[in-house]
Amino acid sequence: MIRPTRRLVLGAAAAVLAAPAVRAQGSAIRIVVPFAPGGSTDAVARLVTPGLTQRLGVPVVVENRGGAAGSIGTDVVAKARPDGQTWLLTFDSHATLAALIPQLPFNPDRDLDPVMLIGGAPYVLASKPDKPFRNIQDVVDRAKAQPDGVSFGSTGNGTIGHLTMVLLQGKTNTRLTHLPYRSGGLAVNDTVAGHVDMMIGSAAVVNPHVQGGTLRTFAQFGPERLAGLSGMPTVSEAGFQGLEAEAWWGVFAPHGTPQDAVARMNAALKESLSDAQVRRTMEETQQARLVMSDPATLGTFVQREVAKWGAVVRENNIRAD
C-alpha cells in the first residue's frame, strides 16, 4: 500500500487551491433538456456541450427530464440552486407553460433568468413519401372529406406546432386527430413508420429524414422560404394567412444566478455556436437561423411569444398531456 507523504498531501492541497474555478463549479455543469432524447432540443444541447466543456473548463452534461410539455424539467431548473451549476436549454413550448398548466409549480417569468436566444427554425409539415399530401390544401381537402380521419403528430399538447394546427383547423373549419408525443424524435419515428399520417415539427428535427428520403415536407410555416425548401411556398404564399410559426431554442438559468456566471455561459455558448463545424451543422443539418442573443433580447422575445401563443391556449381551452 502506498502511504501518503507530507509532500504528496501538500501537493494535493496546492492543486486544489490552484483550481478554484473547477472547485467552485463542482464536478460538472448540467444542462437540463425538458424533453426526451431524439428531438431537436436534445440535438442542439448535445451539439454545444463539447465546446462548452472546453471553454468553461469543467464537464458539461445533458440531462433529459421530459414530460408535461417541458414543465417537469423546467421545474427542476427553476428550483435549482442559482450557483451556475444548472442551466435550462428548452424549446418554444416554454412560452405556453403558464397558460397551459394553471397550477404550474413555478413562475417562468419570476423563477428563471434569460441567458440566450440561440435561434430558430420554421415549422414544417412532413409525411411518408407515399402519403397523399403534396401541399397544405391537400390536408384541408382530405380533412373536410373525412372529419377526424387525418392524424398528425406533434411534440405535445400546447406546443407551438400543435397550436399552429389548432389555428389551421379553426380557419378552415376542419377536424384533425392530434397525437401528442414526448419529443420530436418519437413523432418522427411514428411518422416514418406510417402510424400517423403526418407530423408538424421544426425543420431541424425533420430535415435529416427528408435528406434520407424517409420523409417528405409539403408545407412550411416560416415568414419566408427556407433555403433548403426554396421551391416550396410558405403557408402564407399558399393562401393561409396568420399561421406563421417558428421553433426556437433558448437557454435560461435559475433566478438569482450571478450575472458574471450568466455572462460566462452566454459567451461560451456564442463561441461554441460560432465554431465553423457547429455553425454548419446548425444551419444546414438543423436548418436553423442562428441569433445568439444577449439575455435581454431573449427576455423581450419570450414576452412576445407568451402573449401570442398563450392567447391561443386559453381561447381553445388546451391543457397539457
JSON list of N, CA and C in Angstrom, two decimals, residues 188-265:
[
{"chain": "A", "resi": 188, "resn": "VAL", "atom": "N", "xyz": [-41.27, 11.73, -35.11]},
{"chain": "A", "resi": 188, "resn": "VAL", "atom": "CA", "xyz": [-40.65, 11.36, -36.38]},
{"chain": "A", "resi": 188, "resn": "VAL", "atom": "C", "xyz": [-40.71, 9.85, -36.59]},
{"chain": "A", "resi": 189, "resn": "ASN", "atom": "N", "xyz": [-40.38, 9.09, -35.56]},
{"chain": "A", "resi": 189, "resn": "ASN", "atom": "CA", "xyz": [-40.34, 7.63, -35.69]},
{"chain": "A", "resi": 189, "resn": "ASN", "atom": "C", "xyz": [-41.70, 7.08, -36.15]},
{"chain": "A", "resi": 190, "resn": "ASP", "atom": "N", "xyz": [-42.77, 7.56, -35.54]},
{"chain": "A", "resi": 190, "resn": "ASP", "atom": "CA", "xyz": [-44.09, 7.05, -35.90]},
{"chain": "A", "resi": 190, "resn": "ASP", "atom": "C", "xyz": [-44.55, 7.56, -37.26]},
{"chain": "A", "resi": 191, "resn": "THR", "atom": "N", "xyz": [-44.08, 8.75, -37.65]},
{"chain": "A", "resi": 191, "resn": "THR", "atom": "CA", "xyz": [-44.43, 9.26, -38.98]},
{"chain": "A", "resi": 191, "resn": "THR", "atom": "C", "xyz": [-43.71, 8.45, -40.05]},
{"chain": "A", "resi": 192, "resn": "VAL", "atom": "N", "xyz": [-42.44, 8.18, -39.82]},
{"chain": "A", "resi": 192, "resn": "VAL", "atom": "CA", "xyz": [-41.67, 7.35, -40.75]},
{"chain": "A", "resi": 192, "resn": "VAL", "atom": "C", "xyz": [-42.29, 5.96, -40.87]},
{"chain": "A", "resi": 193, "resn": "ALA", "atom": "N", "xyz": [-42.78, 5.44, -39.75]},
{"chain": "A", "resi": 193, "resn": "ALA", "atom": "CA", "xyz": [-43.38, 4.10, -39.75]},
{"chain": "A", "resi": 193, "resn": "ALA", "atom": "C", "xyz": [-44.79, 4.09, -40.33]},
{"chain": "A", "resi": 194, "resn": "GLY", "atom": "N", "xyz": [-45.37, 5.27, -40.53]},
{"chain": "A", "resi": 194, "resn": "GLY", "atom": "CA", "xyz": [-46.71, 5.33, -41.08]},
{"chain": "A", "resi": 194, "resn": "GLY", "atom": "C", "xyz": [-47.82, 5.20, -40.06]},
{"chain": "A", "resi": 195, "resn": "HIS", "atom": "N", "xyz": [-47.48, 5.24, -38.76]},
{"chain": "A", "resi": 195, "resn": "HIS", "atom": "CA", "xyz": [-48.51, 5.11, -37.72]},
{"chain": "A", "resi": 195, "resn": "HIS", "atom": "C", "xyz": [-49.34, 6.39, -37.57]},
{"chain": "A", "resi": 196, "resn": "VAL", "atom": "N", "xyz": [-48.81, 7.49, -38.06]},
{"chain": "A", "resi": 196, "resn": "VAL", "atom": "CA", "xyz": [-49.51, 8.77, -38.06]},
{"chain": "A", "resi": 196, "resn": "VAL", "atom": "C", "xyz": [-49.39, 9.35, -39.47]},
{"chain": "A", "resi": 197, "resn": "ASP", "atom": "N", "xyz": [-50.44, 10.01, -39.94]},
{"chain": "A", "resi": 197, "resn": "ASP", "atom": "CA", "xyz": [-50.45, 10.46, -41.33]},
{"chain": "A", "resi": 197, "resn": "ASP", "atom": "C", "xyz": [-49.37, 11.49, -41.62]},
{"chain": "A", "resi": 198, "resn": "MET", "atom": "N", "xyz": [-49.14, 12.38, -40.67]},
{"chain": "A", "resi": 198, "resn": "MET", "atom": "CA", "xyz": [-48.15, 13.44, -40.87]},
{"chain": "A", "resi": 198, "resn": "MET", "atom": "C", "xyz": [-47.75, 13.98, -39.50]},
{"chain": "A", "resi": 199, "resn": "MET", "atom": "N", "xyz": [-46.75, 14.80, -39.50]},
{"chain": "A", "resi": 199, "resn": "MET", "atom": "CA", "xyz": [-46.34, 15.45, -38.25]},
{"chain": "A", "resi": 199, "resn": "MET", "atom": "C", "xyz": [-46.00, 16.89, -38.53]},
{"chain": "A", "resi": 200, "resn": "ILE", "atom": "N", "xyz": [-46.17, 17.72, -37.51]},
{"chain": "A", "resi": 200, "resn": "ILE", "atom": "CA", "xyz": [-45.67, 19.08, -37.58]},
{"chain": "A", "resi": 200, "resn": "ILE", "atom": "C", "xyz": [-44.51, 19.18, -36.61]},
{"chain": "A", "resi": 201, "resn": "GLY", "atom": "N", "xyz": [-43.38, 19.62, -37.13]},
{"chain": "A", "resi": 201, "resn": "GLY", "atom": "CA", "xyz": [-42.18, 19.73, -36.31]},
{"chain": "A", "resi": 201, "resn": "GLY", "atom": "C", "xyz": [-41.26, 20.77, -36.91]},
{"chain": "A", "resi": 202, "resn": "SER", "atom": "N", "xyz": [-40.25, 21.12, -36.16]},
{"chain": "A", "resi": 202, "resn": "SER", "atom": "CA", "xyz": [-39.29, 22.08, -36.69]},
{"chain": "A", "resi": 202, "resn": "SER", "atom": "C", "xyz": [-38.54, 21.45, -37.87]},
{"chain": "A", "resi": 203, "resn": "ALA", "atom": "N", "xyz": [-38.12, 22.31, -38.78]},
{"chain": "A", "resi": 203, "resn": "ALA", "atom": "CA", "xyz": [-37.31, 21.83, -39.90]},
{"chain": "A", "resi": 203, "resn": "ALA", "atom": "C", "xyz": [-36.06, 21.13, -39.37]},
{"chain": "A", "resi": 204, "resn": "ALA", "atom": "N", "xyz": [-35.63, 21.52, -38.18]},
{"chain": "A", "resi": 204, "resn": "ALA", "atom": "CA", "xyz": [-34.43, 20.93, -37.59]},
{"chain": "A", "resi": 204, "resn": "ALA", "atom": "C", "xyz": [-34.58, 19.43, -37.36]},
{"chain": "A", "resi": 205, "resn": "VAL", "atom": "N", "xyz": [-35.71, 19.03, -36.79]},
{"chain": "A", "resi": 205, "resn": "VAL", "atom": "CA", "xyz": [-35.88, 17.62, -36.46]},
{"chain": "A", "resi": 205, "resn": "VAL", "atom": "C", "xyz": [-36.29, 16.80, -37.67]},
{"chain": "A", "resi": 206, "resn": "VAL", "atom": "N", "xyz": [-36.91, 17.43, -38.66]},
{"chain": "A", "resi": 206, "resn": "VAL", "atom": "CA", "xyz": [-37.40, 16.70, -39.83]},
{"chain": "A", "resi": 206, "resn": "VAL", "atom": "C", "xyz": [-36.33, 16.55, -40.91]},
{"chain": "A", "resi": 207, "resn": "ASN", "atom": "N", "xyz": [-35.48, 17.56, -41.05]},
{"chain": "A", "resi": 207, "resn": "ASN", "atom": "CA", "xyz": [-34.55, 17.60, -42.19]},
{"chain": "A", "resi": 207, "resn": "ASN", "atom": "C", "xyz": [-33.69, 16.36, -42.39]},
{"chain": "A", "resi": 208, "resn": "PRO", "atom": "N", "xyz": [-33.09, 15.78, -41.33]},
{"chain": "A", "resi": 208, "resn": "PRO", "atom": "CA", "xyz": [-32.26, 14.58, -41.57]},
{"chain": "A", "resi": 208, "resn": "PRO", "atom": "C", "xyz": [-33.04, 13.45, -42.25]},
{"chain": "A", "resi": 209, "resn": "HIS", "atom": "N", "xyz": [-34.32, 13.33, -41.94]},
{"chain": "A", "resi": 209, "resn": "HIS", "atom": "CA", "xyz": [-35.13, 12.27, -42.52]},
{"chain": "A", "resi": 209, "resn": "HIS", "atom": "C", "xyz": [-35.59, 12.63, -43.92]},
{"chain": "A", "resi": 210, "resn": "VAL", "atom": "N", "xyz": [-35.74, 13.92, -44.17]},
{"chain": "A", "resi": 210, "resn": "VAL", "atom": "CA", "xyz": [-36.01, 14.36, -45.54]},
{"chain": "A", "resi": 210, "resn": "VAL", "atom": "C", "xyz": [-34.81, 14.07, -46.42]},
{"chain": "A", "resi": 211, "resn": "GLN", "atom": "N", "xyz": [-33.62, 14.39, -45.90]},
{"chain": "A", "resi": 211, "resn": "GLN", "atom": "CA", "xyz": [-32.40, 14.12, -46.65]},
{"chain": "A", "resi": 211, "resn": "GLN", "atom": "C", "xyz": [-32.22, 12.62, -46.90]},
{"chain": "A", "resi": 212, "resn": "GLY", "atom": "N", "xyz": [-32.67, 11.81, -45.95]},
{"chain": "A", "resi": 212, "resn": "GLY", "atom": "CA", "xyz": [-32.54, 10.36, -46.10]},
{"chain": "A", "resi": 212, "resn": "GLY", "atom": "C", "xyz": [-33.65, 9.73, -46.92]},
{"chain": "A", "resi": 213, "resn": "GLY", "atom": "N", "xyz": [-34.66, 10.51, -47.31]},
{"chain": "A", "resi": 213, "resn": "GLY", "atom": "CA", "xyz": [-35.72, 10.00, -48.16]},
{"chain": "A", "resi": 213, "resn": "GLY", "atom": "C", "xyz": [-36.85, 9.30, -47.45]},
{"chain": "A", "resi": 214, "resn": "THR", "atom": "N", "xyz": [-36.84, 9.29, -46.10]},
{"chain": "A", "resi": 214, "resn": "THR", "atom": "CA", "xyz": [-37.90, 8.60, -45.37]},
{"chain": "A", "resi": 214, "resn": "THR", "atom": "C", "xyz": [-39.07, 9.51, -45.03]},
{"chain": "A", "resi": 215, "resn": "LEU", "atom": "N", "xyz": [-38.90, 10.82, -45.19]},
{"chain": "A", "resi": 215, "resn": "LEU", "atom": "CA", "xyz": [-39.98, 11.78, -45.01]},
{"chain": "A", "resi": 215, "resn": "LEU", "atom": "C", "xyz": [-39.96, 12.78, -46.16]},
{"chain": "A", "resi": 216, "resn": "ARG", "atom": "N", "xyz": [-41.13, 13.38, -46.41]},
{"chain": "A", "resi": 216, "resn": "ARG", "atom": "CA", "xyz": [-41.22, 14.45, -47.39]},
{"chain": "A", "resi": 216, "resn": "ARG", "atom": "C", "xyz": [-41.94, 15.63, -46.74]},
{"chain": "A", "resi": 217, "resn": "THR", "atom": "N", "xyz": [-41.37, 16.81, -46.83]},
{"chain": "A", "resi": 217, "resn": "THR", "atom": "CA", "xyz": [-42.06, 18.00, -46.34]},
{"chain": "A", "resi": 217, "resn": "THR", "atom": "C", "xyz": [-42.97, 18.53, -47.45]},
{"chain": "A", "resi": 218, "resn": "PHE", "atom": "N", "xyz": [-44.10, 19.10, -47.05]},
{"chain": "A", "resi": 218, "resn": "PHE", "atom": "CA", "xyz": [-45.02, 19.63, -48.05]},
{"chain": "A", "resi": 218, "resn": "PHE", "atom": "C", "xyz": [-45.65, 20.96, -47.64]},
{"chain": "A", "resi": 219, "resn": "ALA", "atom": "N", "xyz": [-45.25, 21.51, -46.51]},
{"chain": "A", "resi": 219, "resn": "ALA", "atom": "CA", "xyz": [-45.72, 22.84, -46.11]},
{"chain": "A", "resi": 219, "resn": "ALA", "atom": "C", "xyz": [-44.72, 23.42, -45.13]},
{"chain": "A", "resi": 220, "resn": "GLN", "atom": "N", "xyz": [-44.43, 24.71, -45.27]},
{"chain": "A", "resi": 220, "resn": "GLN", "atom": "CA", "xyz": [-43.53, 25.38, -44.34]},
{"chain": "A", "resi": 220, "resn": "GLN", "atom": "C", "xyz": [-44.21, 26.64, -43.79]},
{"chain": "A", "resi": 221, "resn": "PHE", "atom": "N", "xyz": [-44.01, 26.85, -42.49]},
{"chain": "A", "resi": 221, "resn": "PHE", "atom": "CA", "xyz": [-44.76, 27.89, -41.78]},
{"chain": "A", "resi": 221, "resn": "PHE", "atom": "C", "xyz": [-43.91, 29.11, -41.43]},
{"chain": "A", "resi": 222, "resn": "GLY", "atom": "N", "xyz": [-42.70, 29.18, -41.95]},
{"chain": "A", "resi": 222, "resn": "GLY", "atom": "CA", "xyz": [-41.86, 30.34, -41.68]},
{"chain": "A", "resi": 222, "resn": "GLY", "atom": "C", "xyz": [-42.33, 31.59, -42.40]},
{"chain": "A", "resi": 223, "resn": "PRO", "atom": "N", "xyz": [-41.84, 32.76, -42.00]},
{"chain": "A", "resi": 223, "resn": "PRO", "atom": "CA", "xyz": [-42.22, 34.01, -42.66]},
{"chain": "A", "resi": 223, "resn": "PRO", "atom": "C", "xyz": [-41.67, 34.12, -44.08]},
{"chain": "A", "resi": 224, "resn": "GLU", "atom": "N", "xyz": [-40.63, 33.35, -44.38]},
{"chain": "A", "resi": 224, "resn": "GLU", "atom": "CA", "xyz": [-40.06, 33.31, -45.72]},
{"chain": "A", "resi": 224, "resn": "GLU", "atom": "C", "xyz": [-39.58, 31.91, -46.02]},
{"chain": "A", "resi": 225, "resn": "ARG", "atom": "N", "xyz": [-39.35, 31.64, -47.30]},
{"chain": "A", "resi": 225, "resn": "ARG", "atom": "CA", "xyz": [-38.95, 30.28, -47.68]},
{"chain": "A", "resi": 225, "resn": "ARG", "atom": "C", "xyz": [-37.58, 29.90, -47.11]},
{"chain": "A", "resi": 226, "resn": "LEU", "atom": "N", "xyz": [-37.51, 28.70, -46.60]},
{"chain": "A", "resi": 226, "resn": "LEU", "atom": "CA", "xyz": [-36.25, 28.15, -46.13]},
{"chain": "A", "resi": 226, "resn": "LEU", "atom": "C", "xyz": [-35.36, 27.88, -47.33]},
{"chain": "A", "resi": 227, "resn": "ALA", "atom": "N", "xyz": [-34.05, 28.14, -47.17]},
{"chain": "A", "resi": 227, "resn": "ALA", "atom": "CA", "xyz": [-33.13, 27.95, -48.30]},
{"chain": "A", "resi": 227, "resn": "ALA", "atom": "C", "xyz": [-33.20, 26.54, -48.85]},
{"chain": "A", "resi": 228, "resn": "GLY", "atom": "N", "xyz": [-33.32, 25.56, -47.96]},
{"chain": "A", "resi": 228, "resn": "GLY", "atom": "CA", "xyz": [-33.38, 24.17, -48.40]},
{"chain": "A", "resi": 228, "resn": "GLY", "atom": "C", "xyz": [-34.71, 23.77, -48.99]},
{"chain": "A", "resi": 229, "resn": "LEU", "atom": "N", "xyz": [-35.73, 24.65, -48.86]},
{"chain": "A", "resi": 229, "resn": "LEU", "atom": "CA", "xyz": [-37.07, 24.37, -49.40]},
{"chain": "A", "resi": 229, "resn": "LEU", "atom": "C", "xyz": [-37.53, 25.54, -50.26]},
{"chain": "A", "resi": 230, "resn": "SER", "atom": "N", "xyz": [-36.59, 26.07, -51.03]},
{"chain": "A", "resi": 230, "resn": "SER", "atom": "CA", "xyz": [-36.87, 27.29, -51.79]},
{"chain": "A", "resi": 230, "resn": "SER", "atom": "C", "xyz": [-37.96, 27.10, -52.85]},
{"chain": "A", "resi": 231, "resn": "GLY", "atom": "N", "xyz": [-38.18, 25.86, -53.27]},
{"chain": "A", "resi": 231, "resn": "GLY", "atom": "CA", "xyz": [-39.20, 25.61, -54.27]},
{"chain": "A", "resi": 231, "resn": "GLY", "atom": "C", "xyz": [-40.59, 25.43, -53.69]},
{"chain": "A", "resi": 232, "resn": "MET", "atom": "N", "xyz": [-40.72, 25.44, -52.37]},
{"chain": "A", "resi": 232, "resn": "MET", "atom": "CA", "xyz": [-41.99, 25.22, -51.71]},
{"chain": "A", "resi": 232, "resn": "MET", "atom": "C", "xyz": [-42.52, 26.53, -51.14]},
{"chain": "A", "resi": 233, "resn": "PRO", "atom": "N", "xyz": [-43.74, 26.94, -51.49]},
{"chain": "A", "resi": 233, "resn": "PRO", "atom": "CA", "xyz": [-44.28, 28.18, -50.95]},
{"chain": "A", "resi": 233, "resn": "PRO", "atom": "C", "xyz": [-44.54, 28.08, -49.45]},
{"chain": "A", "resi": 234, "resn": "THR", "atom": "N", "xyz": [-44.45, 29.20, -48.78]},
{"chain": "A", "resi": 234, "resn": "THR", "atom": "CA", "xyz": [-44.84, 29.24, -47.37]},
{"chain": "A", "resi": 234, "resn": "THR", "atom": "C", "xyz": [-46.36, 29.12, -47.31]},
{"chain": "A", "resi": 235, "resn": "VAL", "atom": "N", "xyz": [-46.88, 28.86, -46.10]},
{"chain": "A", "resi": 235, "resn": "VAL", "atom": "CA", "xyz": [-48.34, 28.73, -45.97]},
{"chain": "A", "resi": 235, "resn": "VAL", "atom": "C", "xyz": [-49.01, 30.06, -46.30]},
{"chain": "A", "resi": 236, "resn": "SER", "atom": "N", "xyz": [-48.35, 31.17, -46.01]},
{"chain": "A", "resi": 236, "resn": "SER", "atom": "CA", "xyz": [-48.92, 32.48, -46.36]},
{"chain": "A", "resi": 236, "resn": "SER", "atom": "C", "xyz": [-49.00, 32.63, -47.87]},
{"chain": "A", "resi": 237, "resn": "GLU", "atom": "N", "xyz": [-47.94, 32.22, -48.56]},
{"chain": "A", "resi": 237, "resn": "GLU", "atom": "CA", "xyz": [-47.95, 32.28, -50.02]},
{"chain": "A", "resi": 237, "resn": "GLU", "atom": "C", "xyz": [-49.01, 31.36, -50.60]},
{"chain": "A", "resi": 238, "resn": "ALA", "atom": "N", "xyz": [-49.31, 30.27, -49.87]},
{"chain": "A", "resi": 238, "resn": "ALA", "atom": "CA", "xyz": [-50.31, 29.31, -50.34]},
{"chain": "A", "resi": 238, "resn": "ALA", "atom": "C", "xyz": [-51.73, 29.77, -50.02]},
{"chain": "A", "resi": 239, "resn": "GLY", "atom": "N", "xyz": [-51.87, 30.93, -49.40]},
{"chain": "A", "resi": 239, "resn": "GLY", "atom": "CA", "xyz": [-53.20, 31.48, -49.15]},
{"chain": "A", "resi": 239, "resn": "GLY", "atom": "C", "xyz": [-53.73, 31.27, -47.75]},
{"chain": "A", "resi": 240, "resn": "PHE", "atom": "N", "xyz": [-52.91, 30.76, -46.83]},
{"chain": "A", "resi": 240, "resn": "PHE", "atom": "CA", "xyz": [-53.34, 30.52, -45.45]},
{"chain": "A", "resi": 240, "resn": "PHE", "atom": "C", "xyz": [-52.63, 31.53, -44.54]},
{"chain": "A", "resi": 241, "resn": "GLN", "atom": "N", "xyz": [-53.30, 32.64, -44.30]},
{"chain": "A", "resi": 241, "resn": "GLN", "atom": "CA", "xyz": [-52.70, 33.73, -43.55]},
{"chain": "A", "resi": 241, "resn": "GLN", "atom": "C", "xyz": [-52.80, 33.48, -42.03]},
{"chain": "A", "resi": 242, "resn": "GLY", "atom": "N", "xyz": [-51.88, 34.10, -41.29]},
{"chain": "A", "resi": 242, "resn": "GLY", "atom": "CA", "xyz": [-51.93, 34.04, -39.84]},
{"chain": "A", "resi": 242, "resn": "GLY", "atom": "C", "xyz": [-51.46, 32.75, -39.24]},
{"chain": "A", "resi": 243, "resn": "LEU", "atom": "N", "xyz": [-50.71, 31.96, -39.99]},
{"chain": "A", "resi": 243, "resn": "LEU", "atom": "CA", "xyz": [-50.24, 30.66, -39.49]},
{"chain": "A", "resi": 243, "resn": "LEU", "atom": "C", "xyz": [-48.72, 30.59, -39.38]},
{"chain": "A", "resi": 244, "resn": "GLU", "atom": "N", "xyz": [-48.05, 31.71, -39.38]},
{"chain": "A", "resi": 244, "resn": "GLU", "atom": "CA", "xyz": [-46.60, 31.69, -39.27]},
{"chain": "A", "resi": 244, "resn": "GLU", "atom": "C", "xyz": [-46.17, 31.13, -37.91]},
{"chain": "A", "resi": 245, "resn": "ALA", "atom": "N", "xyz": [-45.21, 30.23, -37.94]},
{"chain": "A", "resi": 245, "resn": "ALA", "atom": "CA", "xyz": [-44.74, 29.61, -36.71]},
{"chain": "A", "resi": 245, "resn": "ALA", "atom": "C", "xyz": [-43.31, 29.15, -36.87]},
{"chain": "A", "resi": 246, "resn": "GLU", "atom": "N", "xyz": [-42.47, 29.56, -35.95]},
{"chain": "A", "resi": 246, "resn": "GLU", "atom": "CA", "xyz": [-41.07, 29.13, -35.95]},
{"chain": "A", "resi": 246, "resn": "GLU", "atom": "C", "xyz": [-40.73, 28.51, -34.61]},
{"chain": "A", "resi": 247, "resn": "ALA", "atom": "N", "xyz": [-40.04, 27.40, -34.67]},
{"chain": "A", "resi": 247, "resn": "ALA", "atom": "CA", "xyz": [-39.49, 26.81, -33.46]},
{"chain": "A", "resi": 247, "resn": "ALA", "atom": "C", "xyz": [-38.30, 27.64, -33.00]},
{"chain": "A", "resi": 248, "resn": "TRP", "atom": "N", "xyz": [-38.01, 27.63, -31.70]},
{"chain": "A", "resi": 248, "resn": "TRP", "atom": "CA", "xyz": [-36.83, 28.35, -31.20]},
{"chain": "A", "resi": 248, "resn": "TRP", "atom": "C", "xyz": [-36.27, 27.63, -29.99]},
{"chain": "A", "resi": 249, "resn": "TRP", "atom": "N", "xyz": [-35.00, 27.89, -29.74]},
{"chain": "A", "resi": 249, "resn": "TRP", "atom": "CA", "xyz": [-34.32, 27.31, -28.59]},
{"chain": "A", "resi": 249, "resn": "TRP", "atom": "C", "xyz": [-33.73, 28.43, -27.74]},
{"chain": "A", "resi": 250, "resn": "GLY", "atom": "N", "xyz": [-33.96, 28.34, -26.44]},
{"chain": "A", "resi": 250, "resn": "GLY", "atom": "CA", "xyz": [-33.45, 29.35, -25.53]},
{"chain": "A", "resi": 250, "resn": "GLY", "atom": "C", "xyz": [-32.80, 28.72, -24.32]},
{"chain": "A", "resi": 251, "resn": "VAL", "atom": "N", "xyz": [-31.88, 29.45, -23.72]},
{"chain": "A", "resi": 251, "resn": "VAL", "atom": "CA", "xyz": [-31.18, 29.00, -22.52]},
{"chain": "A", "resi": 251, "resn": "VAL", "atom": "C", "xyz": [-31.56, 29.91, -21.36]},
{"chain": "A", "resi": 252, "resn": "PHE", "atom": "N", "xyz": [-31.87, 29.30, -20.22]},
{"chain": "A", "resi": 252, "resn": "PHE", "atom": "CA", "xyz": [-32.26, 30.03, -19.02]},
{"chain": "A", "resi": 252, "resn": "PHE", "atom": "C", "xyz": [-31.46, 29.51, -17.83]},
{"chain": "A", "resi": 253, "resn": "ALA", "atom": "N", "xyz": [-31.43, 30.32, -16.77]},
{"chain": "A", "resi": 253, "resn": "ALA", "atom": "CA", "xyz": [-30.76, 29.95, -15.53]},
{"chain": "A", "resi": 253, "resn": "ALA", "atom": "C", "xyz": [-31.74, 30.11, -14.38]},
{"chain": "A", "resi": 254, "resn": "PRO", "atom": "N", "xyz": [-31.52, 29.41, -13.26]},
{"chain": "A", "resi": 254, "resn": "PRO", "atom": "CA", "xyz": [-32.35, 29.67, -12.08]},
{"chain": "A", "resi": 254, "resn": "PRO", "atom": "C", "xyz": [-32.25, 31.15, -11.70]},
{"chain": "A", "resi": 255, "resn": "HIS", "atom": "N", "xyz": [-33.37, 31.72, -11.28]},
{"chain": "A", "resi": 255, "resn": "HIS", "atom": "CA", "xyz": [-33.37, 33.14, -10.92]},
{"chain": "A", "resi": 255, "resn": "HIS", "atom": "C", "xyz": [-32.34, 33.40, -9.81]},
{"chain": "A", "resi": 256, "resn": "GLY", "atom": "N", "xyz": [-31.59, 34.46, -9.99]},
{"chain": "A", "resi": 256, "resn": "GLY", "atom": "CA", "xyz": [-30.59, 34.82, -9.00]},
{"chain": "A", "resi": 256, "resn": "GLY", "atom": "C", "xyz": [-29.20, 34.31, -9.32]},
{"chain": "A", "resi": 257, "resn": "THR", "atom": "N", "xyz": [-29.06, 33.57, -10.42]},
{"chain": "A", "resi": 257, "resn": "THR", "atom": "CA", "xyz": [-27.73, 33.13, -10.83]},
{"chain": "A", "resi": 257, "resn": "THR", "atom": "C", "xyz": [-26.86, 34.37, -11.05]},
{"chain": "A", "resi": 258, "resn": "PRO", "atom": "N", "xyz": [-25.66, 34.42, -10.48]},
{"chain": "A", "resi": 258, "resn": "PRO", "atom": "CA", "xyz": [-24.81, 35.62, -10.61]},
{"chain": "A", "resi": 258, "resn": "PRO", "atom": "C", "xyz": [-24.63, 36.06, -12.06]},
{"chain": "A", "resi": 259, "resn": "GLN", "atom": "N", "xyz": [-24.67, 37.36, -12.25]},
{"chain": "A", "resi": 259, "resn": "GLN", "atom": "CA", "xyz": [-24.58, 37.90, -13.60]},
{"chain": "A", "resi": 259, "resn": "GLN", "atom": "C", "xyz": [-23.26, 37.54, -14.29]},
{"chain": "A", "resi": 260, "resn": "ASP", "atom": "N", "xyz": [-22.19, 37.40, -13.52]},
{"chain": "A", "resi": 260, "resn": "ASP", "atom": "CA", "xyz": [-20.93, 37.03, -14.15]},
{"chain": "A", "resi": 260, "resn": "ASP", "atom": "C", "xyz": [-20.99, 35.59, -14.66]},
{"chain": "A", "resi": 261, "resn": "ALA", "atom": "N", "xyz": [-21.73, 34.72, -13.95]},
{"chain": "A", "resi": 261, "resn": "ALA", "atom": "CA", "xyz": [-21.90, 33.34, -14.42]},
{"chain": "A", "resi": 261, "resn": "ALA", "atom": "C", "xyz": [-22.76, 33.31, -15.69]},
{"chain": "A", "resi": 262, "resn": "VAL", "atom": "N", "xyz": [-23.82, 34.13, -15.71]},
{"chain": "A", "resi": 262, "resn": "VAL", "atom": "CA", "xyz": [-24.67, 34.22, -16.90]},
{"chain": "A", "resi": 262, "resn": "VAL", "atom": "C", "xyz": [-23.86, 34.74, -18.08]},
{"chain": "A", "resi": 263, "resn": "ALA", "atom": "N", "xyz": [-23.03, 35.74, -17.83]},
{"chain": "A", "resi": 263, "resn": "ALA", "atom": "CA", "xyz": [-22.21, 36.31, -18.91]},
{"chain": "A", "resi": 263, "resn": "ALA", "atom": "C", "xyz": [-21.21, 35.29, -19.44]},
{"chain": "A", "resi": 264, "resn": "ARG", "atom": "N", "xyz": [-20.63, 34.50, -18.53]},
{"chain": "A", "resi": 264, "resn": "ARG", "atom": "CA", "xyz": [-19.68, 33.46, -18.97]},
{"chain": "A", "resi": 264, "resn": "ARG", "atom": "C", "xyz": [-20.37, 32.41, -19.83]},
{"chain": "A", "resi": 265, "resn": "MET", "atom": "N", "xyz": [-21.56, 31.98, -19.38]},
{"chain": "A", "resi": 265, "resn": "MET", "atom": "CA", "xyz": [-22.29, 30.98, -20.16]},
{"chain": "A", "resi": 265, "resn": "MET", "atom": "C", "xyz": [-22.70, 31.54, -21.51]}
]
